[in-house]
Short mmCIF file of C-alpha atoms in Angstrom, two decimals:
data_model
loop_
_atom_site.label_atom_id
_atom_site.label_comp_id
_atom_site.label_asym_id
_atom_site.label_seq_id
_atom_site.Cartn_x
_atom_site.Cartn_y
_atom_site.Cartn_z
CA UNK A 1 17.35 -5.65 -12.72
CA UNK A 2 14.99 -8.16 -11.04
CA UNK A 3 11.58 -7.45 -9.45
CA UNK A 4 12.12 -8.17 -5.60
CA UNK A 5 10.23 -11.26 -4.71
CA UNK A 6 7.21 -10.97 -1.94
CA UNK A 7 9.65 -12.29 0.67
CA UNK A 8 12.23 -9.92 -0.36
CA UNK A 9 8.78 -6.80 -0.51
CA UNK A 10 7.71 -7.87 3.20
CA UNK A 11 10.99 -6.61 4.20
CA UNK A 12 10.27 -3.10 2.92
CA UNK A 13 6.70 -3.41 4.95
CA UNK A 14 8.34 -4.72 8.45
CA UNK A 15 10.92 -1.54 7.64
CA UNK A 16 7.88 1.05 7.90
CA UNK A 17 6.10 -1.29 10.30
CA UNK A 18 9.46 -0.79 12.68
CA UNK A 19 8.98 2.86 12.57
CA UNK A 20 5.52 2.79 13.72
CA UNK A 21 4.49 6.09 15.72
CA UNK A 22 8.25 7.17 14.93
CA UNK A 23 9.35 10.09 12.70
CA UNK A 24 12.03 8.37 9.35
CA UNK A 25 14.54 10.70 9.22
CA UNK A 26 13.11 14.10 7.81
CA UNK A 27 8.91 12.63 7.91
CA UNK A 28 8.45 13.45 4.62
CA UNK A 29 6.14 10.69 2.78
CA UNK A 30 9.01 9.90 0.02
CA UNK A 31 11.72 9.93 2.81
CA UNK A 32 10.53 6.41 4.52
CA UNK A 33 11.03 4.78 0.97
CA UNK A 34 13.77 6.12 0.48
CA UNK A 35 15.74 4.73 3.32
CA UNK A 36 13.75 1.48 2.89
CA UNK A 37 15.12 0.79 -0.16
CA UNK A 38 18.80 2.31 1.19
CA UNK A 39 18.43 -0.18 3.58
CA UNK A 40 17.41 -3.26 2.05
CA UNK A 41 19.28 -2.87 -1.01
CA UNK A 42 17.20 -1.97 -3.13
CA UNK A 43 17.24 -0.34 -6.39
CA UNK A 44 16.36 3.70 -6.30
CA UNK A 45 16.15 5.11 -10.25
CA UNK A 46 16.94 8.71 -10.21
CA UNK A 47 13.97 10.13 -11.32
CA UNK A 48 12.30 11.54 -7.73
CA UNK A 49 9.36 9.80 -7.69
CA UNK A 50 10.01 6.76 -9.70
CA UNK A 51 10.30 3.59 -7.09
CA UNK A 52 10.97 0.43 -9.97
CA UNK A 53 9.40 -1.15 -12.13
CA UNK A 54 5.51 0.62 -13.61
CA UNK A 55 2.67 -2.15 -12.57
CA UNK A 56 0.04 -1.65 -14.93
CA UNK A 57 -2.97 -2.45 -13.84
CA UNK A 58 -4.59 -2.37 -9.95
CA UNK A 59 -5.27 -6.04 -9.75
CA UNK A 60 -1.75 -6.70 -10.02
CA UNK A 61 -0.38 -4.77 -7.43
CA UNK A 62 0.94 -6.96 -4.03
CA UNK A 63 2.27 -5.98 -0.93
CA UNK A 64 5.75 -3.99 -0.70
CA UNK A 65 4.40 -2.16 -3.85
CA UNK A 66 4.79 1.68 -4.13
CA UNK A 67 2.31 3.95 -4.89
CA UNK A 68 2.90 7.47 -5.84
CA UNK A 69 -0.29 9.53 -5.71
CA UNK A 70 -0.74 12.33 -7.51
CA UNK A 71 -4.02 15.03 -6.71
CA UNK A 72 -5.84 11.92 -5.55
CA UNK A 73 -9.14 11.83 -3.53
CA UNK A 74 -12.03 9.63 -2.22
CA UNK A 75 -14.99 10.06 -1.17
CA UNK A 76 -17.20 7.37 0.21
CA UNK A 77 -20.98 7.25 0.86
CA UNK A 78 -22.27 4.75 2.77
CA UNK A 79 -26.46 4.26 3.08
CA UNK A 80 -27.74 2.09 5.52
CA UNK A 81 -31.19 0.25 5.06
CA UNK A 82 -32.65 1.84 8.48
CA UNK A 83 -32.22 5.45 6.42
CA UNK A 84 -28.73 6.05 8.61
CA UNK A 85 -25.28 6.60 6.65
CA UNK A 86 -22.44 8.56 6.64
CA UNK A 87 -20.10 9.99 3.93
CA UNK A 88 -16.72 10.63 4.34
CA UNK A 89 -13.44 11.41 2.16
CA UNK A 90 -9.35 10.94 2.14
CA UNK A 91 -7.17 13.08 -0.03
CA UNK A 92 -3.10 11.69 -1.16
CA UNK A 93 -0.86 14.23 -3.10
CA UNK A 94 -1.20 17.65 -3.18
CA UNK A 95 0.05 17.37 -5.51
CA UNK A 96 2.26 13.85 -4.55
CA UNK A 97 2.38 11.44 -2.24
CA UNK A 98 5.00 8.49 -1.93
CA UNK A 99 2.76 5.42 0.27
CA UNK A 100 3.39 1.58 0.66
CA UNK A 101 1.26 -0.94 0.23
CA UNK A 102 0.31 -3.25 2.87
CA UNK A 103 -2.52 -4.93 1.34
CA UNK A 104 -5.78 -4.39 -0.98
CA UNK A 105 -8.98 -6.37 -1.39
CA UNK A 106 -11.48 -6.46 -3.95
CA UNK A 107 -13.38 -3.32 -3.21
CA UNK A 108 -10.02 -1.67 -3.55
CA UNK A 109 -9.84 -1.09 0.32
CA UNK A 110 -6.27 -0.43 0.55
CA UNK A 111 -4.17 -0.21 3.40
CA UNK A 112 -0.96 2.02 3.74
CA UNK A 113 2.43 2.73 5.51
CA UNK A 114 3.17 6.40 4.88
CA UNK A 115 4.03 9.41 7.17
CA UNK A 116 3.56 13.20 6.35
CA UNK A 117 -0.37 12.95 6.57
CA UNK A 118 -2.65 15.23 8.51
CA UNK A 119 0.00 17.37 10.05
CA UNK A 120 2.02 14.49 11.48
CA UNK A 121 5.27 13.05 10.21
CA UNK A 122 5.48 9.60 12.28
CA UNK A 123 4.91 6.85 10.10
CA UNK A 124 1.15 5.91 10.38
CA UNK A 125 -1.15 3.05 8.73
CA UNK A 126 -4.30 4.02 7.31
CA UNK A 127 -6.63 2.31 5.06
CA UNK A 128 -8.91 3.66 1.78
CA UNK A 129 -10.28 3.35 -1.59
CA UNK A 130 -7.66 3.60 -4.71
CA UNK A 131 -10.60 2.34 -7.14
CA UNK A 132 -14.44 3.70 -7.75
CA UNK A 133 -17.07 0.98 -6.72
CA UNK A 134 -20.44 0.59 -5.82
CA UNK A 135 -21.72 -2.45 -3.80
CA UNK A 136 -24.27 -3.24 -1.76
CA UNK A 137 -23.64 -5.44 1.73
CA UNK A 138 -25.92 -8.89 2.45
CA UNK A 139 -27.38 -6.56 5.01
CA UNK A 140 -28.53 -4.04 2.64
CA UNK A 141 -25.83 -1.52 3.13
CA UNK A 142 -24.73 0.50 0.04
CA UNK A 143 -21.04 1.73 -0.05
CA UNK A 144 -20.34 4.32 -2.74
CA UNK A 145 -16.85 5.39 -3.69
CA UNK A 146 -16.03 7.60 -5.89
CA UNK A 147 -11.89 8.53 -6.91
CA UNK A 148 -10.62 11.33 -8.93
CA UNK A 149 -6.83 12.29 -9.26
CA UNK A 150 -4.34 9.19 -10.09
CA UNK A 151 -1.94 6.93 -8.79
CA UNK A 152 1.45 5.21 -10.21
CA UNK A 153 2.26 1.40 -8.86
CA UNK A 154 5.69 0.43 -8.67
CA UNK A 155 7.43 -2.91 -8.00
CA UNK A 156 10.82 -2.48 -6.08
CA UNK A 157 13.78 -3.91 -7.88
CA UNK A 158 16.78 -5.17 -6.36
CA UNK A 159 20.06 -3.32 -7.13
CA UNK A 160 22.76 -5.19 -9.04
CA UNK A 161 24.20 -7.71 -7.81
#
């Protein structure tokens, strides 16, 4: 089986994007893969929470990638140089949770399509952390972020053809 191409991984993205706001069939995170890949074709292995092909490492995953969380949480702490700052946290699987990557810069700031989050199961995009960092702005600002649990990052695969 082949890796789907970025083209081929948009298509999974404009999928979630399309159900925007929307409930995908029973709102549970793993169900709006699911019927991505049911709908585009592309290849589901029958383990649960398996979505294709293991990326190794972080700075390899793209867009239309699959991450399945698993206890995962981040806290960030941000001091500004007038004293001011705030600190605030996001928590993924308890214990899983199926997301889609949109995108993901250096910092590890990435953004998601998933549903089931925060008592809600329309599909929703939020953005934060997957890596721990520390950086300071050319302003002076200091962002902290700190992650403990873990995360898997799968590549779709096509299904035979």
């Amino acid at each position: 089986m082949r890796d789907v191409t970025e083209q081929e991984a948009q298509r999974l993205i404009s999928f979630a994007r399309d159900r925007l706001g929307r409930q995908e069939g029973d709102g549970q995170c793993w169900t709006l893969v699911n019927n991505g890949f049911s709908a585009l074709d592309f290849h589901k292995p029958s383990s649960t929470y398996d979505w294709g092909r293991e990326i190794e490492q972080l700075h390899d995953a793209r867009p239309g990638d699959v991450f399945q969380f698993t206890s995962f949480r981040v806290d960030v702490s941000v001091d500004n140089p007038d004293g001011g700052g705030y600190d605030e946290f996001a928590e993924r699987g308890t214990p899983r949770h199926t997301a889609i990557l949109v995108s993901i810069d250096a910092n590890g700031l990435a953004t998601f399509l998933e549903c089931n989050i925060g008592g809600s199961f329309s599909v929703q995009q939020h953005a934060f952390h997957v890596r721990t960092a520390d950086w300071t702005n050319d302003e002076g600002r200091r962002t902290r972020v700190v992650t403990r649990g873990s995360f898997t990052v799968y590549r779709p695969q096509m299904a035979a053809e």
